[in-house]
Tab-separated table of C-alpha atoms in Angstrom:
chain	number	residue	atom	x	y	z
A	1	MET	CA	10.519	-19.723	-3.543
A	2	THR	CA	11.064	-20.886	0.182
A	3	LYS	CA	13.277	-18.563	2.127
A	4	LYS	CA	15.166	-19.138	5.439
A	5	TYR	CA	15.031	-15.828	6.979
A	6	PHE	CA	12.856	-13.540	4.934
A	7	GLY	CA	8.845	-13.677	5.481
A	8	THR	CA	6.297	-11.811	3.301
A	9	ASP	CA	7.090	-8.552	4.708
A	10	GLY	CA	11.061	-8.631	5.584
A	11	ILE	CA	12.555	-10.514	8.566
A	12	ARG	CA	10.204	-10.425	11.822
A	13	GLY	CA	10.454	-12.461	15.205
A	14	THR	CA	10.589	-12.202	18.892
A	15	ILE	CA	13.578	-10.428	20.312
A	16	ASN	CA	16.732	-12.450	21.280
A	17	SER	CA	15.103	-15.393	19.824
A	18	LYS	CA	16.663	-17.546	17.049
A	19	HIS	CA	16.938	-14.907	13.900
A	20	ILE	CA	16.396	-11.857	16.125
A	21	ASN	CA	19.322	-10.517	18.097
A	22	GLY	CA	22.512	-8.475	18.065
A	23	ASP	CA	24.778	-11.388	16.569
A	24	MET	CA	21.737	-12.190	13.760
A	25	PHE	CA	21.734	-8.316	13.214
A	26	PHE	CA	25.322	-8.029	12.384
A	27	LYS	CA	25.036	-10.750	10.129
A	28	PHE	CA	22.259	-9.352	8.143
A	29	GLY	CA	23.991	-6.136	7.769
A	30	LEU	CA	27.437	-7.456	6.567
A	31	ALA	CA	25.358	-9.754	4.282
A	32	SER	CA	23.094	-7.188	2.905
A	33	GLY	CA	26.058	-4.374	2.805
A	34	THR	CA	27.969	-7.592	1.131
A	35	TYR	CA	25.577	-7.726	-1.541
A	36	PHE	CA	25.120	-3.978	-2.443
A	37	ARG	CA	28.612	-3.489	-2.414
A	38	SER	CA	29.274	-5.896	-4.817
A	39	GLN	CA	26.822	-4.412	-7.481
A	40	LYS	CA	29.845	-1.661	-7.828
A	41	LYS	CA	32.816	-2.661	-6.005
A	42	ILE	CA	33.097	0.666	-4.070
A	43	LYS	CA	31.991	2.088	-0.958
A	44	GLN	CA	28.224	2.581	-0.770
A	45	THR	CA	25.481	4.031	1.158
A	46	ALA	CA	23.070	2.680	3.631
A	47	ILE	CA	20.577	4.570	5.524
A	48	ILE	CA	18.625	3.052	8.527
A	49	ALA	CA	15.527	4.215	10.553
A	50	LYS	CA	13.510	2.412	13.002
A	51	ASP	CA	10.223	2.444	15.557
A	52	THR	CA	10.335	3.148	19.151
A	53	ARG	CA	10.740	-0.484	20.214
A	54	LEU	CA	12.935	-1.000	23.387
A	55	SER	CA	15.136	-3.653	21.396
A	56	GLY	CA	15.521	-1.149	18.549
A	57	TYR	CA	18.814	0.107	20.555
A	58	THR	CA	20.139	-3.604	20.886
A	59	LEU	CA	19.891	-4.454	16.992
A	60	GLU	CA	20.694	-1.043	15.514
A	61	PRO	CA	24.192	-0.962	16.570
A	62	ALA	CA	24.622	-4.490	15.410
A	63	LEU	CA	23.020	-3.731	11.918
A	64	VAL	CA	25.423	-0.655	11.668
A	65	SER	CA	28.242	-2.717	12.782
A	66	GLY	CA	27.729	-5.556	10.134
A	67	LEU	CA	27.407	-2.863	7.452
A	68	ALA	CA	30.344	-0.703	8.267
A	69	SER	CA	32.110	-4.012	8.122
A	70	ALA	CA	31.160	-4.831	4.710
A	71	GLY	CA	32.292	-1.266	3.750
A	72	MET	CA	28.879	0.311	3.714
A	73	HIS	CA	28.906	4.041	4.781
A	74	VAL	CA	26.033	4.341	7.283
A	75	TYR	CA	23.356	7.185	7.948
A	76	THR	CA	20.830	6.591	10.876
A	77	PHE	CA	17.904	8.584	11.416
A	78	GLY	CA	15.893	7.350	14.460
A	79	PRO	CA	12.202	6.812	14.367
A	80	MET	CA	10.585	7.620	11.452
A	81	PRO	CA	7.991	6.072	9.061
A	82	THR	CA	8.547	3.085	6.703
A	83	ASN	CA	7.825	5.060	3.533
A	84	GLY	CA	9.816	8.005	4.939
A	85	LEU	CA	12.798	5.960	4.877
A	86	ALA	CA	11.712	4.438	1.529
A	87	MET	CA	11.780	7.812	0.016
A	88	LEU	CA	14.934	8.954	1.820
A	89	THR	CA	16.722	5.796	0.140
A	90	LYS	CA	15.709	7.181	-3.244
A	91	THR	CA	16.092	10.947	-2.758
A	92	MET	CA	19.579	10.536	-1.183
A	93	LYS	CA	20.383	8.202	-3.782
A	94	ALA	CA	21.508	5.542	-1.350
A	95	ASN	CA	22.131	1.921	-2.006
A	96	MET	CA	19.967	0.371	0.262
A	97	GLY	CA	17.526	1.426	3.219
A	98	ILE	CA	16.901	-0.719	6.282
A	99	MET	CA	13.784	0.261	8.551
A	100	ILE	CA	14.010	-1.864	11.816
A	101	THR	CA	10.707	-2.759	12.892
A	102	ALA	CA	7.915	-5.571	13.676
A	103	SER	CA	5.122	-3.059	12.045
A	104	HIS	CA	1.737	-3.949	14.033
A	105	ASN	CA	2.881	-6.820	16.109
A	106	PRO	CA	3.890	-6.341	20.178
A	107	HIS	CA	6.697	-4.605	21.586
A	108	ASN	CA	8.533	-7.981	22.143
A	109	ASP	CA	9.224	-8.339	18.537
A	110	ASN	CA	11.291	-6.808	16.465
A	111	GLY	CA	12.706	-7.341	12.654
A	112	LEU	CA	13.544	-5.293	9.491
A	113	LYS	CA	12.497	-4.322	6.062
A	114	LEU	CA	15.048	-4.017	3.154
A	115	PHE	CA	14.835	-1.296	0.324
A	116	GLY	CA	16.643	-1.194	-2.633
A	117	PRO	CA	18.309	2.137	-4.092
A	118	ASP	CA	14.773	2.517	-6.089
A	119	GLY	CA	12.915	2.776	-2.892
A	120	MET	CA	11.217	-0.452	-3.723
A	121	LYS	CA	11.246	-3.595	-1.181
A	122	LEU	CA	13.790	-6.129	-2.354
A	123	SER	CA	12.678	-8.987	-4.992
A	124	ASP	CA	12.368	-12.679	-3.411
A	125	LYS	CA	15.308	-13.528	-6.013
A	126	ILE	CA	17.427	-10.489	-4.283
A	127	GLU	CA	16.719	-11.825	-0.722
A	128	LYS	CA	17.684	-15.292	-1.715
A	129	LYS	CA	20.913	-14.094	-2.950
A	130	ILE	CA	21.333	-12.179	0.949
A	131	GLU	CA	20.342	-15.278	2.333
A	132	LYS	CA	23.250	-17.194	0.958
A	133	LEU	CA	25.756	-14.678	2.082
A	134	ILE	CA	24.255	-14.744	5.785
A	135	ASP	CA	25.212	-18.385	6.244
A	136	LYS	CA	28.524	-17.849	4.695
A	137	LYS	CA	31.554	-17.494	7.029
A	138	ILE	CA	31.620	-14.304	8.319
A	139	SER	CA	35.372	-13.642	7.509
A	140	LYS	CA	34.749	-13.613	3.843
A	141	ASN	CA	32.658	-11.146	3.731
A	142	LEU	CA	34.790	-8.692	6.171
A	143	SER	CA	36.323	-5.442	4.374
A	144	SER	CA	39.896	-4.793	5.054
A	145	PRO	CA	40.789	-1.774	7.746
A	146	GLU	CA	41.199	1.007	4.997
A	147	LYS	CA	37.841	0.221	3.317
A	148	LEU	CA	35.571	0.248	6.446
A	149	GLY	CA	32.348	2.353	6.387
A	150	ARG	CA	31.722	5.654	8.272
A	151	VAL	CA	28.896	6.384	10.599
A	152	LYS	CA	26.637	9.391	11.037
A	153	ARG	CA	23.606	10.217	12.681
A	154	LEU	CA	21.073	12.822	10.773
A	155	GLU	CA	18.487	14.511	12.566
A	156	SER	CA	16.634	15.985	9.537
A	157	GLY	CA	14.549	12.699	8.400
A	158	THR	CA	11.466	13.556	9.512
A	159	LYS	CA	11.808	17.123	8.190
A	160	GLU	CA	12.945	15.644	4.744
A	161	TYR	CA	10.346	13.109	4.442
A	162	LEU	CA	7.221	15.535	5.418
A	163	LYS	CA	8.707	18.159	2.872
A	164	ILE	CA	8.258	15.360	0.283
A	165	LEU	CA	4.879	14.462	1.099
A	166	LYS	CA	3.495	17.910	0.933
A	167	LYS	CA	5.252	18.382	-2.313
A	168	ASN	CA	2.640	16.182	-4.026
A	169	PHE	CA	-0.119	18.442	-3.330
A	170	PRO	CA	-0.883	22.010	-4.365
A	171	LYS	CA	0.924	24.790	-2.530
A	172	GLU	CA	-2.211	26.368	-1.530
A	173	PHE	CA	-3.418	22.951	0.339
A	174	ASN	CA	-4.375	23.462	3.766
A	175	LEU	CA	-6.572	21.806	6.802
A	176	ARG	CA	-7.744	24.923	8.469
A	177	GLY	CA	-10.967	24.377	9.953
A	178	LEU	CA	-10.579	20.581	10.123
A	179	ARG	CA	-10.624	19.001	13.415
A	180	ILE	CA	-8.559	15.594	13.472
A	181	VAL	CA	-8.075	12.730	15.496
A	182	ILE	CA	-4.649	10.986	15.049
A	183	ASP	CA	-3.598	7.717	16.838
A	184	CYS	CA	0.120	7.169	16.118
A	185	ALA	CA	0.417	3.683	18.273
A	186	ASN	CA	3.326	4.909	20.345
A	187	GLY	CA	5.107	4.019	17.149
A	188	ALA	CA	7.440	5.638	14.386
A	189	GLY	CA	4.778	8.297	13.274
A	190	TYR	CA	4.466	9.756	16.730
A	191	LYS	CA	6.407	13.082	15.689
A	192	ALA	CA	5.781	13.075	11.887
A	193	GLY	CA	1.893	12.194	12.160
A	194	PRO	CA	0.716	15.446	14.580
A	195	GLU	CA	3.564	17.428	12.957
A	196	LEU	CA	2.316	16.997	9.347
A	197	LEU	CA	-1.094	17.901	10.135
A	198	ARG	CA	-0.348	20.711	12.294
A	199	SER	CA	1.824	22.345	9.667
A	200	LEU	CA	-1.398	22.451	7.485
A	201	GLY	CA	-3.630	24.097	9.804
A	202	ALA	CA	-5.512	21.410	11.009
A	203	LYS	CA	-6.230	21.420	14.882
A	204	VAL	CA	-4.929	17.756	16.339
A	205	ILE	CA	-5.883	15.692	19.028
A	206	THR	CA	-3.260	12.914	19.659
A	207	ILE	CA	-3.157	9.573	20.871
A	208	GLY	CA	-0.240	7.264	20.882
A	209	VAL	CA	2.397	9.879	21.057
A	210	ASN	CA	4.103	8.843	23.966
A	211	PRO	CA	6.255	5.724	23.419
A	212	ASN	CA	8.025	4.562	26.151
A	213	GLY	CA	9.701	1.542	24.229
A	214	THR	CA	7.453	-1.316	25.558
A	215	ASN	CA	3.859	0.313	24.669
A	216	ILE	CA	4.157	0.422	20.887
A	217	ASN	CA	0.566	-0.984	19.266
A	218	LYS	CA	-0.528	-1.754	22.929
A	219	ASN	CA	-4.198	-1.118	22.937
A	220	CYS	CA	-3.704	1.632	20.222
A	221	GLY	CA	-3.000	2.330	16.681
A	222	SER	CA	-4.436	0.581	13.706
A	223	THR	CA	-5.418	-2.969	15.440
A	224	TYR	CA	-7.430	-1.052	17.948
A	225	PRO	CA	-9.750	1.533	16.075
A	226	ASN	CA	-11.979	1.789	18.564
A	227	LYS	CA	-9.852	4.732	19.804
A	228	ILE	CA	-10.150	6.873	17.053
A	229	LYS	CA	-13.748	6.051	16.999
A	230	ILE	CA	-14.482	7.266	20.476
A	231	ALA	CA	-12.272	10.326	20.179
A	232	VAL	CA	-13.837	11.193	16.856
A	233	LYS	CA	-17.298	11.420	18.723
A	234	LYS	CA	-16.072	12.882	21.904
A	235	TYR	CA	-14.237	15.442	20.193
A	236	LYS	CA	-16.666	16.202	17.289
A	237	ALA	CA	-13.671	15.487	14.740
A	238	HIS	CA	-13.831	15.277	10.867
A	239	LEU	CA	-12.085	12.685	10.528
A	240	GLY	CA	-9.803	9.818	12.694
A	241	ILE	CA	-6.583	8.397	11.716
A	242	SER	CA	-5.199	5.789	13.010
A	243	LEU	CA	-1.440	4.259	12.209
A	244	ASP	CA	0.289	1.194	12.879
A	245	GLY	CA	3.869	0.707	14.656
A	246	ASP	CA	5.521	1.840	11.652
A	247	ALA	CA	2.864	3.992	10.230
A	248	ASP	CA	2.898	2.088	6.725
A	249	ARG	CA	-1.021	1.053	7.433
A	250	ILE	CA	-3.910	3.384	8.239
A	251	ILE	CA	-7.324	2.465	9.212
A	252	MET	CA	-9.733	5.698	9.832
A	253	SER	CA	-13.030	6.793	11.298
A	254	ASP	CA	-15.787	8.731	9.352
A	255	GLU	CA	-17.192	11.905	11.310
A	256	VAL	CA	-19.980	9.787	12.769
A	257	GLY	CA	-17.663	7.352	14.475
A	258	ASN	CA	-17.796	4.406	11.475
A	259	ILE	CA	-14.498	2.426	11.163
A	260	ILE	CA	-13.185	2.550	7.750
A	261	ASP	CA	-10.860	-0.022	6.754
A	262	GLY	CA	-8.162	-0.771	3.915
A	263	ASP	CA	-10.926	-1.876	1.389
A	264	GLN	CA	-13.145	0.846	2.061
A	265	ILE	CA	-10.413	3.542	1.635
A	266	ILE	CA	-9.438	1.863	-1.585
A	267	ALA	CA	-12.811	1.807	-3.234
A	268	ALA	CA	-13.312	5.596	-2.218
A	269	ILE	CA	-9.756	6.691	-3.643
A	270	ALA	CA	-10.251	4.339	-6.827
A	271	THR	CA	-13.807	6.042	-7.293
A	272	ARG	CA	-12.291	9.423	-7.092
A	273	TRP	CA	-9.272	8.795	-9.167
A	274	LYS	CA	-11.486	7.249	-11.997
A	275	ASN	CA	-13.918	10.233	-11.970
A	276	LYS	CA	-10.792	12.537	-12.032
A	277	LYS	CA	-9.387	10.371	-14.681
A	278	MET	CA	-6.391	9.640	-12.573
A	279	LEU	CA	-6.838	6.041	-12.078
A	280	LYS	CA	-4.493	4.134	-14.183
A	281	GLY	CA	-5.345	0.596	-15.219
A	282	GLY	CA	-7.076	-0.559	-12.371
A	283	VAL	CA	-6.777	-1.579	-8.825
A	284	ILE	CA	-4.359	-4.595	-7.032
A	285	GLY	CA	-5.942	-5.891	-3.914
A	286	THR	CA	-5.003	-9.501	-2.001
A	287	LEU	CA	-6.301	-12.959	-1.381
A	288	MET	CA	-7.843	-11.170	1.620
A	289	SER	CA	-9.808	-8.167	0.032
A	290	ASN	CA	-13.257	-8.598	0.903
A	291	TYR	CA	-15.656	-10.079	-1.992
A	292	GLY	CA	-18.002	-6.956	-1.813
A	293	LEU	CA	-15.352	-4.847	-2.806
A	294	GLU	CA	-14.548	-7.015	-5.882
A	295	LYS	CA	-18.311	-6.684	-6.764
A	296	PHE	CA	-18.332	-2.962	-6.336
A	297	PHE	CA	-15.364	-2.430	-8.729
A	298	GLU	CA	-16.975	-4.987	-11.321
A	299	THR	CA	-20.143	-2.977	-11.115
A	300	ASN	CA	-18.256	0.278	-11.723
A	301	LYS	CA	-16.134	-1.285	-14.437
A	302	ILE	CA	-12.706	-1.067	-12.491
A	303	ARG	CA	-10.368	-3.627	-13.199
A	304	PHE	CA	-9.502	-5.658	-9.985
A	305	ILE	CA	-6.747	-8.036	-9.576
A	306	ARG	CA	-5.885	-10.150	-6.389
A	307	ALA	CA	-2.169	-10.669	-5.128
A	308	ASN	CA	-0.495	-12.598	-2.795
A	309	VAL	CA	-0.843	-11.140	0.879
A	310	GLY	CA	1.822	-8.532	1.301
A	311	ASP	CA	2.149	-4.855	0.160
A	312	ARG	CA	5.711	-6.098	-1.583
A	313	TYR	CA	3.521	-8.664	-3.892
A	314	VAL	CA	0.694	-5.875	-4.226
A	315	LYS	CA	3.374	-3.337	-5.649
A	316	GLU	CA	4.941	-6.207	-7.706
A	317	GLN	CA	1.574	-6.530	-9.488
A	318	MET	CA	0.937	-2.955	-9.756
A	319	GLN	CA	4.090	-2.446	-11.911
A	320	LYS	CA	3.272	-5.564	-13.918
A	321	ASN	CA	-0.006	-4.348	-14.826
A	322	ASN	CA	0.977	-0.911	-15.081
A	323	PHE	CA	-1.563	-0.161	-12.295
A	324	ASN	CA	-1.198	3.125	-9.821
A	325	LEU	CA	-3.310	1.758	-7.036
A	326	GLY	CA	-3.406	-1.174	-4.820
A	327	GLY	CA	-3.516	-2.397	-1.328
A	328	GLU	CA	-4.763	-4.479	1.604
A	329	GLN	CA	-7.918	-4.594	3.797
A	330	SER	CA	-5.287	-4.158	7.002
A	331	GLY	CA	-4.686	-0.622	5.626
A	332	HIS	CA	-1.401	-1.036	3.645
A	333	ILE	CA	-2.263	1.218	0.762
A	334	ILE	CA	0.257	1.846	-2.167
A	335	LEU	CA	-0.628	5.656	-4.085
A	336	GLY	CA	1.500	4.373	-7.199
A	337	LYS	CA	1.479	7.867	-8.257
A	338	PHE	CA	3.442	9.094	-5.250
A	339	ALA	CA	4.991	6.320	-3.350
A	340	THR	CA	6.472	2.744	-3.714
A	341	THR	CA	5.200	1.087	-0.719
A	342	GLY	CA	2.373	1.819	2.099
A	343	ASP	CA	1.996	4.900	3.702
A	344	GLY	CA	-0.580	6.057	6.287
A	345	LEU	CA	0.336	9.547	6.305
A	346	LEU	CA	0.158	9.800	2.768
A	347	VAL	CA	-3.061	8.011	2.419
A	348	ALA	CA	-4.323	10.605	4.956
A	349	LEU	CA	-3.300	13.476	3.150
A	350	GLU	CA	-4.830	11.873	-0.039
A	351	VAL	CA	-8.121	11.562	1.500
A	352	LEU	CA	-8.171	14.889	3.489
A	353	PHE	CA	-7.438	16.517	0.163
A	354	ALA	CA	-10.658	14.947	-1.250
A	355	ILE	CA	-13.032	15.999	1.649
A	356	ARG	CA	-10.802	19.526	1.986
A	357	LYS	CA	-13.961	21.798	0.580
A	358	GLY	CA	-16.593	20.822	3.267
A	359	LYS	CA	-17.282	17.074	2.154
A	360	LYS	CA	-18.162	14.850	4.934
A	361	ALA	CA	-15.726	12.126	5.438
A	362	SER	CA	-19.369	9.349	5.513
A	363	SER	CA	-20.185	10.875	2.312
A	364	PHE	CA	-16.570	9.983	0.407
A	365	PHE	CA	-16.332	6.624	2.294
A	366	ASN	CA	-18.662	3.522	2.649
A	367	LYS	CA	-18.814	2.929	-1.261
A	368	PHE	CA	-19.923	-0.691	-0.766
A	369	LYS	CA	-21.549	-3.292	1.392
A	370	LYS	CA	-19.170	-5.911	3.001
A	371	THR	CA	-19.800	-9.472	2.421
A	372	PRO	CA	-19.816	-10.908	5.738
A	373	GLN	CA	-16.348	-11.916	6.664
A	374	ILE	CA	-15.102	-13.908	9.281
A	375	LEU	CA	-11.218	-13.735	10.309
A	376	GLU	CA	-9.469	-16.235	13.067
A	377	ASN	CA	-6.024	-15.862	14.004
A	378	ILE	CA	-4.677	-18.724	15.545
A	379	LEU	CA	-1.496	-18.761	17.405
A	380	VAL	CA	0.624	-21.702	16.547
A	381	LYS	CA	3.878	-23.412	17.516
A	382	ASP	CA	4.914	-24.423	14.259
A	383	LYS	CA	3.134	-22.671	10.942
A	384	SER	CA	3.595	-26.133	8.929
A	385	ILE	CA	0.914	-27.760	10.863
A	386	ILE	CA	-1.359	-25.903	7.903
A	387	ASN	CA	0.426	-28.835	5.501
A	388	LYS	CA	-0.803	-31.845	7.767
A	389	PRO	CA	-2.809	-33.969	5.799
A	390	ASP	CA	-6.115	-34.127	8.640
A	391	VAL	CA	-5.740	-30.146	8.117
A	392	LYS	CA	-5.462	-30.510	4.203
A	393	LYS	CA	-8.539	-32.637	4.404
A	394	SER	CA	-10.651	-30.271	6.594
A	395	ILE	CA	-10.148	-27.300	4.081
A	396	LYS	CA	-11.411	-29.547	1.535
A	397	LYS	CA	-14.094	-30.658	3.433
A	398	ALA	CA	-15.043	-27.116	4.239
A	399	LYS	CA	-14.932	-25.706	0.644
A	400	LYS	CA	-16.935	-28.584	-0.581
A	401	LEU	CA	-19.819	-27.748	2.021
A	402	MET	CA	-19.377	-23.943	0.809
A	403	ASN	CA	-20.482	-25.161	-2.479
A	404	GLY	CA	-20.204	-21.474	-4.167
A	405	ASN	CA	-21.813	-19.643	-1.397
A	406	GLY	CA	-18.694	-18.227	-0.510
A	407	ARG	CA	-15.246	-18.242	-0.293
A	408	ILE	CA	-12.877	-19.831	2.330
A	409	LEU	CA	-8.904	-18.790	2.424
A	410	VAL	CA	-6.297	-20.460	4.756
A	411	ARG	CA	-2.756	-19.273	4.800
A	412	ALA	CA	0.095	-19.152	7.012
A	413	SER	CA	0.988	-15.672	8.403
A	414	GLY	CA	4.195	-14.510	6.645
A	415	THR	CA	5.097	-12.275	9.841
A	416	GLU	CA	4.104	-14.037	12.827
A	417	SER	CA	3.533	-17.618	14.515
A	418	LYS	CA	-0.049	-17.791	13.210
A	419	ILE	CA	-2.564	-19.578	10.737
A	420	ARG	CA	-4.803	-17.191	9.606
A	421	VAL	CA	-8.443	-18.671	8.417
A	422	MET	CA	-10.668	-16.607	6.758
A	423	GLY	CA	-13.905	-17.016	5.064
A	424	GLU	CA	-16.657	-14.577	3.486
A	425	SER	CA	-20.683	-15.836	2.873
A	426	GLU	CA	-23.951	-13.841	2.778
A	427	ASN	CA	-24.946	-17.086	4.800
A	428	LYS	CA	-23.218	-16.495	8.115
A	429	LYS	CA	-24.320	-19.853	9.609
A	430	LEU	CA	-22.974	-21.758	6.868
A	431	LEU	CA	-19.770	-19.905	6.948
A	432	GLU	CA	-19.345	-20.570	10.810
A	433	LYS	CA	-20.089	-24.307	10.238
A	434	CYS	CA	-17.106	-24.383	7.516
A	435	LEU	CA	-14.895	-22.842	9.190
A	436	ASN	CA	-15.387	-24.735	12.556
A	437	ILE	CA	-14.458	-27.856	10.770
A	438	ILE	CA	-10.908	-26.221	10.015
A	439	LEU	CA	-10.277	-24.783	13.258
A	440	ALA	CA	-10.850	-27.952	15.075
A	441	LYS	CA	-8.247	-29.306	13.081
A	442	ILE	CA	-5.541	-26.447	13.834
A	443	LYS	CA	-6.436	-25.493	17.479
């Protein structure tokens, strides 16, 4: 289903570009507000949170104006993790939640993620309906003066979110005696992350908690996990936690400085949940999940299904198969028992709960040996290059040369102007040769 504005995870792009500007965000607000208002024909509620990008100050007022113009009452929360917004959409019985963020992208990008009243990301079908409304004449969707929405700022968002997180664990659960490094990527979790860990009694070493509008994800956060690795060793910490710009991803470090990606975190949680009889059905991964993870689950008799890339597609497959665990190598992990979307802090709590009685992080993680994987992210002007005959031919040639000795995946990023070329094989020379055939046609 081809979409005009929405990608694999909302709408995203460079600030003040074609789609990411005040004019378009007014239209996004008006269109999404009109769609949800049409479900009940009465005034409804939208809630908005954001990450720490400077551009949020230009986009949020435009979005609010569009929503209020559609007759939606609007509450704004300021910086807060994406899953906090999703959780509050549900608990406040709001009709929609909108997160203004470009996740792990640099500060010059921004975008939005939309959630329905159930705290779930919107389906392709609903996104298509909203896209049709975006392209309609503005005057057709504007409310009459007496039906305009009201707008209010709430300061309680982070506090309420942390309450919900802690309710998922026993009252006596605490982190006293644990030293934890947390890198908040100068993003949406910069307040919530340290506050959560300290409230449970941990000694916290912080990185990336001084956002200035342009330093979000800059040499910090889940895309630069070496920061926590170094800090864990320096401060002799028990665990390192690295979030991305909107705190829905997590990459970790054990106490000896091993970087733990999403696949290793999923393997560890799945093993624990299976042993505790908490695992429901099996695990959903994605096309990018390491083949070593698949083999690990096969050996341990845990069902494993691959979904398209994007935590929304992971969640859809979790619902379809009635599974309660899924996620991505990048650190988007959905604990279906507790959440509707990825949540770095929730995953961190689940890991900390598992090691609370003195178990070392290194013995909790590292469940399987990764199949060697190479991932190349190629910046392109036009992502449709992936459909060119010579590129298609090179992919076919590379796969034939691989001849069952590994796996190759070529896909356009749903969130950036990049083509992602990934390969896995125990034969590294063959893998490099195959990938170079493809890269020569794209670069």
